[in-house]
mmCIF file of C-alpha atoms in Angstrom:
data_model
loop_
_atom_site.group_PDB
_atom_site.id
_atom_site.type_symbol
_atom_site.label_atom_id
_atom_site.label_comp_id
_atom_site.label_asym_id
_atom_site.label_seq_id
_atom_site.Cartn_x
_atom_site.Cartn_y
_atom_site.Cartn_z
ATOM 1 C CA UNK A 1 90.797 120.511 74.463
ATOM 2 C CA UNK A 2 87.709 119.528 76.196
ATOM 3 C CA UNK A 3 85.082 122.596 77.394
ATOM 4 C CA UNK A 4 82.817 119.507 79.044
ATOM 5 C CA UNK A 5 83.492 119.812 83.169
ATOM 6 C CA UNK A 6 85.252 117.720 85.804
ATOM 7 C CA UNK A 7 82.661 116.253 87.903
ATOM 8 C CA UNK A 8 83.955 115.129 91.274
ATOM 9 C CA UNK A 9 82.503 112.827 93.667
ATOM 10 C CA UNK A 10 84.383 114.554 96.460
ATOM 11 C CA UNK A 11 85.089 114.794 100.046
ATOM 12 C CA UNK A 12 85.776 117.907 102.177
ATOM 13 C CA UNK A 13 87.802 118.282 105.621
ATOM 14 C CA UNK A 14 89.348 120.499 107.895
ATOM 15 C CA UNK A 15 92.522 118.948 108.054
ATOM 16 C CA UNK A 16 95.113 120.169 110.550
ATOM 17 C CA UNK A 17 98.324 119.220 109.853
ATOM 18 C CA UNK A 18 101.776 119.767 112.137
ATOM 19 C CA UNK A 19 105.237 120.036 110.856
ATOM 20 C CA UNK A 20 107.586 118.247 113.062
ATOM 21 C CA UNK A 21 111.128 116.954 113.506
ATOM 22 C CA UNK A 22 109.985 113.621 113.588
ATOM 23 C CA UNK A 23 106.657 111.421 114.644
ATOM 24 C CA UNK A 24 105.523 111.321 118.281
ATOM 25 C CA UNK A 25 106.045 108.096 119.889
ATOM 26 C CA UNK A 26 103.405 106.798 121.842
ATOM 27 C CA UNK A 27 102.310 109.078 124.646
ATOM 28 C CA UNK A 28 104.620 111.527 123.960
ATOM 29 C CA UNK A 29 103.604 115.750 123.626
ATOM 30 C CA UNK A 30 106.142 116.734 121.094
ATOM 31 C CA UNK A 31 107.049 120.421 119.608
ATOM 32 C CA UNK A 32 105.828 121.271 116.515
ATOM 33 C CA UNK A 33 107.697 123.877 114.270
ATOM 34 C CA UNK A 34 104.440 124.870 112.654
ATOM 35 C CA UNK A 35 100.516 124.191 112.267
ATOM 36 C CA UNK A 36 98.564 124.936 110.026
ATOM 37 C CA UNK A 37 94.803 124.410 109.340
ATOM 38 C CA UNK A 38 93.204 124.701 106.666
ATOM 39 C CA UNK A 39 90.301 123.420 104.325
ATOM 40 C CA UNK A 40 91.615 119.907 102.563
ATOM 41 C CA UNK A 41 89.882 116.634 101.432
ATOM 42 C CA UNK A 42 91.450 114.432 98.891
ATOM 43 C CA UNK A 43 87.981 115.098 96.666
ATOM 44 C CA UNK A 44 88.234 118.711 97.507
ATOM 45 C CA UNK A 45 91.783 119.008 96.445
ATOM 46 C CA UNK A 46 90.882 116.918 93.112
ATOM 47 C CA UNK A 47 88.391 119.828 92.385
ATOM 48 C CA UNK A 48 91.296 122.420 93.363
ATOM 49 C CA UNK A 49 93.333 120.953 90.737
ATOM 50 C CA UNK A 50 91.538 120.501 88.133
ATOM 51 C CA UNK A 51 90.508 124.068 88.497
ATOM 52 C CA UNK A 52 93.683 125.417 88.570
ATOM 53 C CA UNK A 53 94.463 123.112 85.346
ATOM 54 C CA UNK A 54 91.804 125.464 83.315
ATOM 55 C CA UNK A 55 89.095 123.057 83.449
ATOM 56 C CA UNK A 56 85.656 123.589 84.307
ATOM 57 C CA UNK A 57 84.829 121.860 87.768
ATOM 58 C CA UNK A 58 81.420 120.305 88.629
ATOM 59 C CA UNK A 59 80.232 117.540 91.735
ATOM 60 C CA UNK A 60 79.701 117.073 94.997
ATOM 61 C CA UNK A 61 80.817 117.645 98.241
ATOM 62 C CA UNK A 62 79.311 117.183 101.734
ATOM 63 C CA UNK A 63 79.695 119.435 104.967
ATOM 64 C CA UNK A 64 78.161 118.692 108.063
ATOM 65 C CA UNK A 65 75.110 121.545 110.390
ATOM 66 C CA UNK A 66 78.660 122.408 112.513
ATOM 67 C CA UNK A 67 80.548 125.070 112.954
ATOM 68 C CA UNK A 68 83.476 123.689 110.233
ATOM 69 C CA UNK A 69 80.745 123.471 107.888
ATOM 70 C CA UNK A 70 81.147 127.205 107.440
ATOM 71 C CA UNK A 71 84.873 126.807 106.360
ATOM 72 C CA UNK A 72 83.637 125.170 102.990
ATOM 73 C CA UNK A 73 81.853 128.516 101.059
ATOM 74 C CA UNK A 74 84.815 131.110 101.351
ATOM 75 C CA UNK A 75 87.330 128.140 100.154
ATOM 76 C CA UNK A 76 85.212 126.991 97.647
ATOM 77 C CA UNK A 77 85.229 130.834 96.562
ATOM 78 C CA UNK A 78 88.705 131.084 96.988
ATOM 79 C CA UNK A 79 89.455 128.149 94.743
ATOM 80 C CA UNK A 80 86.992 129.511 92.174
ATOM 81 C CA UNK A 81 84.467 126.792 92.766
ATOM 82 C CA UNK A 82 80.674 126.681 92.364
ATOM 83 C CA UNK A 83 79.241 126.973 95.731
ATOM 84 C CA UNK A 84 76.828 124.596 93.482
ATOM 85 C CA UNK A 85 79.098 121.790 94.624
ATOM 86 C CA UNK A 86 77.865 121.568 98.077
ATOM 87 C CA UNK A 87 75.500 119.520 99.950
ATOM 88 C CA UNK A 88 74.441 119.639 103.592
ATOM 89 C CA UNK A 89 73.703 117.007 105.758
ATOM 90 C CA UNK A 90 73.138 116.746 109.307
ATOM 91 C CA UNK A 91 76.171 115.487 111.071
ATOM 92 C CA UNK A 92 79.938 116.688 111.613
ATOM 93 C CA UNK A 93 81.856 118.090 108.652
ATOM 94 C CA UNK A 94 84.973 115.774 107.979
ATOM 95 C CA UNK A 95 88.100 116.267 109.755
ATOM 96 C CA UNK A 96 91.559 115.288 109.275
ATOM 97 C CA UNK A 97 95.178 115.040 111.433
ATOM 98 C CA UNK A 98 98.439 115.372 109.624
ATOM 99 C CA UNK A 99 102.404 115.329 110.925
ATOM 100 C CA UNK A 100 104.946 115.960 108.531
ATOM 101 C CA UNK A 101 108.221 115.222 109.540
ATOM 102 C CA UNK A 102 112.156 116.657 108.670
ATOM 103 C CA UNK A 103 112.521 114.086 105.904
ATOM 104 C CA UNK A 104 108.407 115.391 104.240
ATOM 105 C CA UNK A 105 106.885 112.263 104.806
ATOM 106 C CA UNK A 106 103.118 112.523 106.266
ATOM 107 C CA UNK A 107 101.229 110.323 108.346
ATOM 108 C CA UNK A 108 97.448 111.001 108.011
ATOM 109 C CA UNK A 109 94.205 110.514 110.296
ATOM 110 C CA UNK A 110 91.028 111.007 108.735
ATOM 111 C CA UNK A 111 87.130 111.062 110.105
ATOM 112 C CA UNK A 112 85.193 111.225 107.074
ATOM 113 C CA UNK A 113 82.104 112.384 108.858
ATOM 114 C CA UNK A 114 79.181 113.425 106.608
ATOM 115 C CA UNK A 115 81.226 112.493 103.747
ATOM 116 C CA UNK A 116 80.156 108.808 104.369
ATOM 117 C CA UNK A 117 76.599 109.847 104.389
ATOM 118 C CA UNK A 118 76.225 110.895 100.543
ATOM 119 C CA UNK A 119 74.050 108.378 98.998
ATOM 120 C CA UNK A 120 73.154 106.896 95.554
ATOM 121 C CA UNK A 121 69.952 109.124 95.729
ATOM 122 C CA UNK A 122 72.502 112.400 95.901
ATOM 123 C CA UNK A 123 74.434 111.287 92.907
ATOM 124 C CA UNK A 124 70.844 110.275 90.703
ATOM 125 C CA UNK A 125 70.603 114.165 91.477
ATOM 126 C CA UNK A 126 73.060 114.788 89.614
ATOM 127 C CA UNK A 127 73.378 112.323 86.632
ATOM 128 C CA UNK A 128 72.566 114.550 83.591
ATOM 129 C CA UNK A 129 75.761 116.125 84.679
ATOM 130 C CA UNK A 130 77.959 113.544 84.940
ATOM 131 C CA UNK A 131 76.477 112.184 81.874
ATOM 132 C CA UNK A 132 77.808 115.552 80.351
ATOM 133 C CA UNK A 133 80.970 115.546 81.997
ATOM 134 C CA UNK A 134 84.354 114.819 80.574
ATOM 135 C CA UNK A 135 85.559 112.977 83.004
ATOM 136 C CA UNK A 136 84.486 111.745 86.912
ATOM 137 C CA UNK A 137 86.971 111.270 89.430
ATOM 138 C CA UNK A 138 86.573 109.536 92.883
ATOM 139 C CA UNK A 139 88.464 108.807 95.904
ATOM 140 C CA UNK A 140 87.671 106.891 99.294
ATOM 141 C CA UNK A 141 87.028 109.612 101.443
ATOM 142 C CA UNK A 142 82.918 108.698 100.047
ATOM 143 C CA UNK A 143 81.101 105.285 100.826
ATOM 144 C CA UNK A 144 80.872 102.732 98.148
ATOM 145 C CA UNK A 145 77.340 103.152 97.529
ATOM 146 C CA UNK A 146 77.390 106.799 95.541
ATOM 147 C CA UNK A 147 80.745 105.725 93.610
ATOM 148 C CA UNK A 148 79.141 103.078 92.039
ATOM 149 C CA UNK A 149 76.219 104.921 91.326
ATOM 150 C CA UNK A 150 78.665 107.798 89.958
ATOM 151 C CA UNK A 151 80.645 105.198 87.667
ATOM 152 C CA UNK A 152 77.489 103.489 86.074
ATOM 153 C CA UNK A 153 75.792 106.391 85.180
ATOM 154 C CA UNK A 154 78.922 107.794 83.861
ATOM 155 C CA UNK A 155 79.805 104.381 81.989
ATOM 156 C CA UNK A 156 76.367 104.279 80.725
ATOM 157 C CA UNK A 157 77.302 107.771 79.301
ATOM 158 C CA UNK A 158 81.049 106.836 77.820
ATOM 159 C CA UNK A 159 82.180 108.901 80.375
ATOM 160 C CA UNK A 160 85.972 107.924 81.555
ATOM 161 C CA UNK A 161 86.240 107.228 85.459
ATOM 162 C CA UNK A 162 89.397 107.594 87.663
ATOM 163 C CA UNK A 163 89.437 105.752 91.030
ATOM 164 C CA UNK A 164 92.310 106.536 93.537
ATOM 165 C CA UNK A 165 91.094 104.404 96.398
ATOM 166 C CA UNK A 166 92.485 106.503 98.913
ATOM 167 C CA UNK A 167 92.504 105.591 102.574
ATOM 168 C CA UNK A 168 92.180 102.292 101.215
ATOM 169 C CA UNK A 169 89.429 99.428 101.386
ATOM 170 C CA UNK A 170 88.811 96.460 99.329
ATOM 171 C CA UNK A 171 87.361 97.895 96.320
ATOM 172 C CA UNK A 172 83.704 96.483 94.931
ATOM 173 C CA UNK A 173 83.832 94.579 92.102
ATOM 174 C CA UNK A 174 81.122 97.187 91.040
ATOM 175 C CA UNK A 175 83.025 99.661 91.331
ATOM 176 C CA UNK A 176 86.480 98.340 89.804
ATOM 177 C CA UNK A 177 84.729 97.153 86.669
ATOM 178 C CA UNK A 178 83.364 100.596 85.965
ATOM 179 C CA UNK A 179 86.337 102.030 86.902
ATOM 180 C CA UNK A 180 88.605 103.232 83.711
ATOM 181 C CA UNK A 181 91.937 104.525 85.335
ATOM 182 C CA UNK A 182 92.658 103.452 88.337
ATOM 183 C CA UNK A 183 95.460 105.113 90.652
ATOM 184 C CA UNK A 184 97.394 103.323 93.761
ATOM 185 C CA UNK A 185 100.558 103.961 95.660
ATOM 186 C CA UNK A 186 102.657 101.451 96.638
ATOM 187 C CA UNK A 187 100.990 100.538 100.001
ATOM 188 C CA UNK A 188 97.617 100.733 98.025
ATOM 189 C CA UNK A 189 98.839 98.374 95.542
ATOM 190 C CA UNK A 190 100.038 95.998 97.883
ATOM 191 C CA UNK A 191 96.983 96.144 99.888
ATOM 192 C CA UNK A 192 94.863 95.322 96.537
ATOM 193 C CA UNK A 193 97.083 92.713 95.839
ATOM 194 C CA UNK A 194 96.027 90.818 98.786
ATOM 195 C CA UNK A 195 92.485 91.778 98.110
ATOM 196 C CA UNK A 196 92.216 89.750 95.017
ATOM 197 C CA UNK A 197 94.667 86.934 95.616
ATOM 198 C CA UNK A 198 98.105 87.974 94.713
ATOM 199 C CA UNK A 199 101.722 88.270 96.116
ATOM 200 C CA UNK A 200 101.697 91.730 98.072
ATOM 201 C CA UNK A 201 105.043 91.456 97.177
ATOM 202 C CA UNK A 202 104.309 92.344 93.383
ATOM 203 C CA UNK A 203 103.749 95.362 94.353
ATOM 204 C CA UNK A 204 107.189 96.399 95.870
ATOM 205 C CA UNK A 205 108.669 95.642 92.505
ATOM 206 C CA UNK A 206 107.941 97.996 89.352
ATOM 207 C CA UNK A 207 108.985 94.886 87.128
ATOM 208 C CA UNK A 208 106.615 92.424 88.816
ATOM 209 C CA UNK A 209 103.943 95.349 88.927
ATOM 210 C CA UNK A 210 103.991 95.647 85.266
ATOM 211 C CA UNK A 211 104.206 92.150 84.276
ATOM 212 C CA UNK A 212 102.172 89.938 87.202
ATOM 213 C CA UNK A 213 99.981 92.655 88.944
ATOM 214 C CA UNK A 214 98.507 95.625 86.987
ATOM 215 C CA UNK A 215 97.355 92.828 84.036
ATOM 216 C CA UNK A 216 95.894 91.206 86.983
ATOM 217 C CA UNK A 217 93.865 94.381 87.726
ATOM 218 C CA UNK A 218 93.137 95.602 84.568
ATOM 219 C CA UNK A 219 91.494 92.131 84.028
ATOM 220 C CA UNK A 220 88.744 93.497 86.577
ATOM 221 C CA UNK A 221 88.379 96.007 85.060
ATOM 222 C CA UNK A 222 90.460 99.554 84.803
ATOM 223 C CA UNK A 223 91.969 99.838 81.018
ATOM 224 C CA UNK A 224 94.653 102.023 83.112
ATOM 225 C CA UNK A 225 96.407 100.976 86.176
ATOM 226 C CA UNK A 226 99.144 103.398 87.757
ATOM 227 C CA UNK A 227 101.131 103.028 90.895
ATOM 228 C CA UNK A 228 102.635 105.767 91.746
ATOM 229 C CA UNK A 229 105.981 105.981 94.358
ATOM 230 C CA UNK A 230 106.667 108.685 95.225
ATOM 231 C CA UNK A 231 110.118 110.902 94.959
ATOM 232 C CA UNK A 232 110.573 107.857 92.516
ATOM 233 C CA UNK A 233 107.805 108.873 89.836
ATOM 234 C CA UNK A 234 105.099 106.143 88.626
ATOM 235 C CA UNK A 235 104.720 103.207 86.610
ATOM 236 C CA UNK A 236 101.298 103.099 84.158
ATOM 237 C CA UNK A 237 100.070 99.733 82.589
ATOM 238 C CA UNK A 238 97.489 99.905 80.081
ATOM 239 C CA UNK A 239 95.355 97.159 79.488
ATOM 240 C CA UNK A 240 96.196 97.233 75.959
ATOM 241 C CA UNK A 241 99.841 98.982 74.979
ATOM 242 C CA UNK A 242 102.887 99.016 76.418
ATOM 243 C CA UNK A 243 103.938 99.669 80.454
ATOM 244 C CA UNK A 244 105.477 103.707 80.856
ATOM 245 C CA UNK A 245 107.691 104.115 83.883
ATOM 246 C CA UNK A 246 108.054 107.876 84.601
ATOM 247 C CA UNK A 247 110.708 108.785 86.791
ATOM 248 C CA UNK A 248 110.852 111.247 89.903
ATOM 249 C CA UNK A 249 111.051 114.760 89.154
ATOM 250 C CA UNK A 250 113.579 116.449 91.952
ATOM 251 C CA UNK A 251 112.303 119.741 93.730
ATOM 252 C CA UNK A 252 113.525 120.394 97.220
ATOM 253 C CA UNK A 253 110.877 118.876 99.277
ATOM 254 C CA UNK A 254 109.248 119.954 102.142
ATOM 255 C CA UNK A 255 105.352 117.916 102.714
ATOM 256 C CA UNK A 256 104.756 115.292 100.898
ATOM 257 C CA UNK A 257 100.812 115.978 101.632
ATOM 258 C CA UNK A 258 98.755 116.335 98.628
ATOM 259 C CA UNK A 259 101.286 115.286 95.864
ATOM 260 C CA UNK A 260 99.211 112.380 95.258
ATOM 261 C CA UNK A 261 95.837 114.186 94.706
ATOM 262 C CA UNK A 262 97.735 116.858 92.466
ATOM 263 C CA UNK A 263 99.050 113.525 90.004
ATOM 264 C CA UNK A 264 95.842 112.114 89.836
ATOM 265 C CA UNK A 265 93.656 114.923 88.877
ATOM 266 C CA UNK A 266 96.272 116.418 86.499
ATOM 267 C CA UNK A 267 96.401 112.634 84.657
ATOM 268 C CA UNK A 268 93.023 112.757 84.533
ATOM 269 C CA UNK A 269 92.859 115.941 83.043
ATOM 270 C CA UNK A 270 95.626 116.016 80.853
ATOM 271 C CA UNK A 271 93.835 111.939 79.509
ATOM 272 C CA UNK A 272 90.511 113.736 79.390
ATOM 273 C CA UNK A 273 92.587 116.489 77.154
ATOM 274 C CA UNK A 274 93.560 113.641 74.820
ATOM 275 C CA UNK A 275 97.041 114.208 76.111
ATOM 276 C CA UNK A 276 98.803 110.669 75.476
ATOM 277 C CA UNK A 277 99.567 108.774 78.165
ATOM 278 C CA UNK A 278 103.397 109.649 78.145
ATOM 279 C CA UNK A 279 102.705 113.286 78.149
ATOM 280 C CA UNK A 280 99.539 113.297 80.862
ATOM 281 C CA UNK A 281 102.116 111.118 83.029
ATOM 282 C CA UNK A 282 104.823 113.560 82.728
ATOM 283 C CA UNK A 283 102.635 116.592 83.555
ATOM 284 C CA UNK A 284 101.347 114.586 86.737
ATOM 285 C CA UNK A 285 104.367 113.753 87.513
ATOM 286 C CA UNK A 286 105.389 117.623 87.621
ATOM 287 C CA UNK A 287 101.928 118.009 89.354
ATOM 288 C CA UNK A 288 103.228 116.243 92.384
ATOM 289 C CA UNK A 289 106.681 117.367 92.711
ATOM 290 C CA UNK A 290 105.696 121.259 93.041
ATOM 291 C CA UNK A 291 103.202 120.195 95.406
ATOM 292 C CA UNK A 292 106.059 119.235 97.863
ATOM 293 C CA UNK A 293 108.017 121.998 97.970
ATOM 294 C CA UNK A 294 105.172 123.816 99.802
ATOM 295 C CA UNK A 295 103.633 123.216 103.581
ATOM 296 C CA UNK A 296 100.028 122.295 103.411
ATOM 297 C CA UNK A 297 97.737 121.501 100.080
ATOM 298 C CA UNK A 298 95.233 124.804 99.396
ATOM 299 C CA UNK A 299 98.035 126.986 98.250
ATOM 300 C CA UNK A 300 100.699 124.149 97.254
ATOM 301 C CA UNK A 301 98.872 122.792 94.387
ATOM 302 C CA UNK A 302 100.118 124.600 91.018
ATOM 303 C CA UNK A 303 98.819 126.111 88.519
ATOM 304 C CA UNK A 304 98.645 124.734 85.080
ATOM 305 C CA UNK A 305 101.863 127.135 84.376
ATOM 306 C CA UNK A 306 103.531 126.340 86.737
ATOM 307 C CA UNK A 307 103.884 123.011 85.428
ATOM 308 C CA UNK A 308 104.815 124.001 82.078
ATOM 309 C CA UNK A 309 107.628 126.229 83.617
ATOM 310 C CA UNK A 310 109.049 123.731 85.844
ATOM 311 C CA UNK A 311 108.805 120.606 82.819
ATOM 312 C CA UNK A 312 110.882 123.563 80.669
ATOM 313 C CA UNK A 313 113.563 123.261 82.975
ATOM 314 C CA UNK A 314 113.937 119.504 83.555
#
């Protein structure tokens, strides 16, 4: 087991997110049966996790000079993160809408705010530690600019990188050929398939994922493509070895939001581990499910036993 850190470009938020019976159609006020707000980010809640998975957590994350800004210490406490991780710059904290309807799907706004203002010069501030990091994780929530800088320094270092280009944008060649595991859901894989000349249709098709598109992405770059789909588990194509298709664990399922930050850090962690790739997917995979049956991500993503109990009984 690794004692080398987690560093994590992230992103923080204040994301308020509504349960409701179903999504609002257009211009319509609609009741919601609960709402809850609380501190979120996808990089945040890649930090949470890997905390809560026994590792040591390092990075960055941005808050804005306003008022939400002051949301970010007490959770970072709470989560038992260095206050270390923060960085302030002048502009609004990020922000984020979620519904969540009977069924636990989520629909998700997000204004990344200061998030999109952390630079390459931030992240040269911090290269001896990703240098001495075990592994560095990214997500889109953060500009282009800083992940690159994040990934070369790290490559440069033989530190592993895990991308989960999440809300989506054409990736940078940069940044997909220093990008060692890289993590898409189904719309996200579709959505890169038409970004580099391929059939979105491969996507929609775990067969044609494993044979036509992931070698088609790991020939960019990533020695580790997964797609994950949701109640349905993932599929993981290495760029050299043999496809793994890891199927849905069932929980009862309540919000959907967050399940997909919970897999990729605990992959990450459990490949950083030296887990093999069967075992980190299955642990993921566990990762995600308890992270549905839960409203809201601070308090929804599990602990590393929690896992272990709930792969004991399936």
């Amino acid at each position: 087991m690794t004692s080398r850190p987690v560093f994590v470009l992230g992103s923080f938020v204040i994301a308020c997110s509504a349960k409701v019976p179903r999504f609002p159609r257009p211009g319509e006020a609609l009741a919601a049966d609960i709402v809850t707000i609380e501190p979120g980010g996808k990089g945040f809640n890649l930090a949470i996790m890997a905390r809560r998975l026994g590792m040591a957590v390092d990075g960055l994350l941005a808050i804005g000079s306003d008022l939400a800004a002051g949301f970010a210490a007490p959770a970072l406490a709470r989560a038992d993160l260095p206050d270390s991780l923060l960085v302030t710059i002048a502009g609004p904290t990020g922000s984020g809408v979620c519904f969540t309807d009977s069924r636990g799907e989520t629909s998700v706004a997000i204004a990344s705010g200061v998030n999109a203002a952390v630079t390459r010069a931030h992240i040269r501030e911090r290269a001896g530690t990703i240098a001495g990091s075990a592994l560095v994780m990214a997500q889109f929530e953060t500009a282009d600019a800083p992940i690159a800088e994040a990934f070369e320094i790290a490559g440069q270092a033989s530190v592993p990188t895990l991308l989960n280009p999440s809300p989506f944008r054409t990736i940078q060649p940069e940044i997909l050929q220093r990008t060692s595991i890289l993590i898409v859901n189904e719309t996200e894989a579709s959505d890169l398939a038409a970004a580099i000349g391929h059939d979105p249709a491969s996507a929609a098709d775990p067969a044609r994922f494993v044979t036509e598109l992931a070698p088609a992405i790991t020939a960019l770059g990533p020695a580790l493509v997964v797609m994950t789909r949701g109640a349905s588990g993932a599929v993981a194509v290495p760029r050299d070895g043999e496809a793994i298709i890891q199927g849905g664990i069932a929980v009862d399922t309540v919000d959907t939001l967050g399940a997909g930050d919970a897999f990729a850090a605990t992959l990450g962690v459990g490949l950083a581990r030296k887990h093999g790739l069967t075992e980190a997917l299955r642990e993921a995979a566990a990762a995600g499910a308890l992270t549905t049956i839960r409203h809201g991500v601070f308090d929804a993503l599990p602990t590393q036993a929690a896992i272990v109990a709930l792969l004991a009984r399936v």
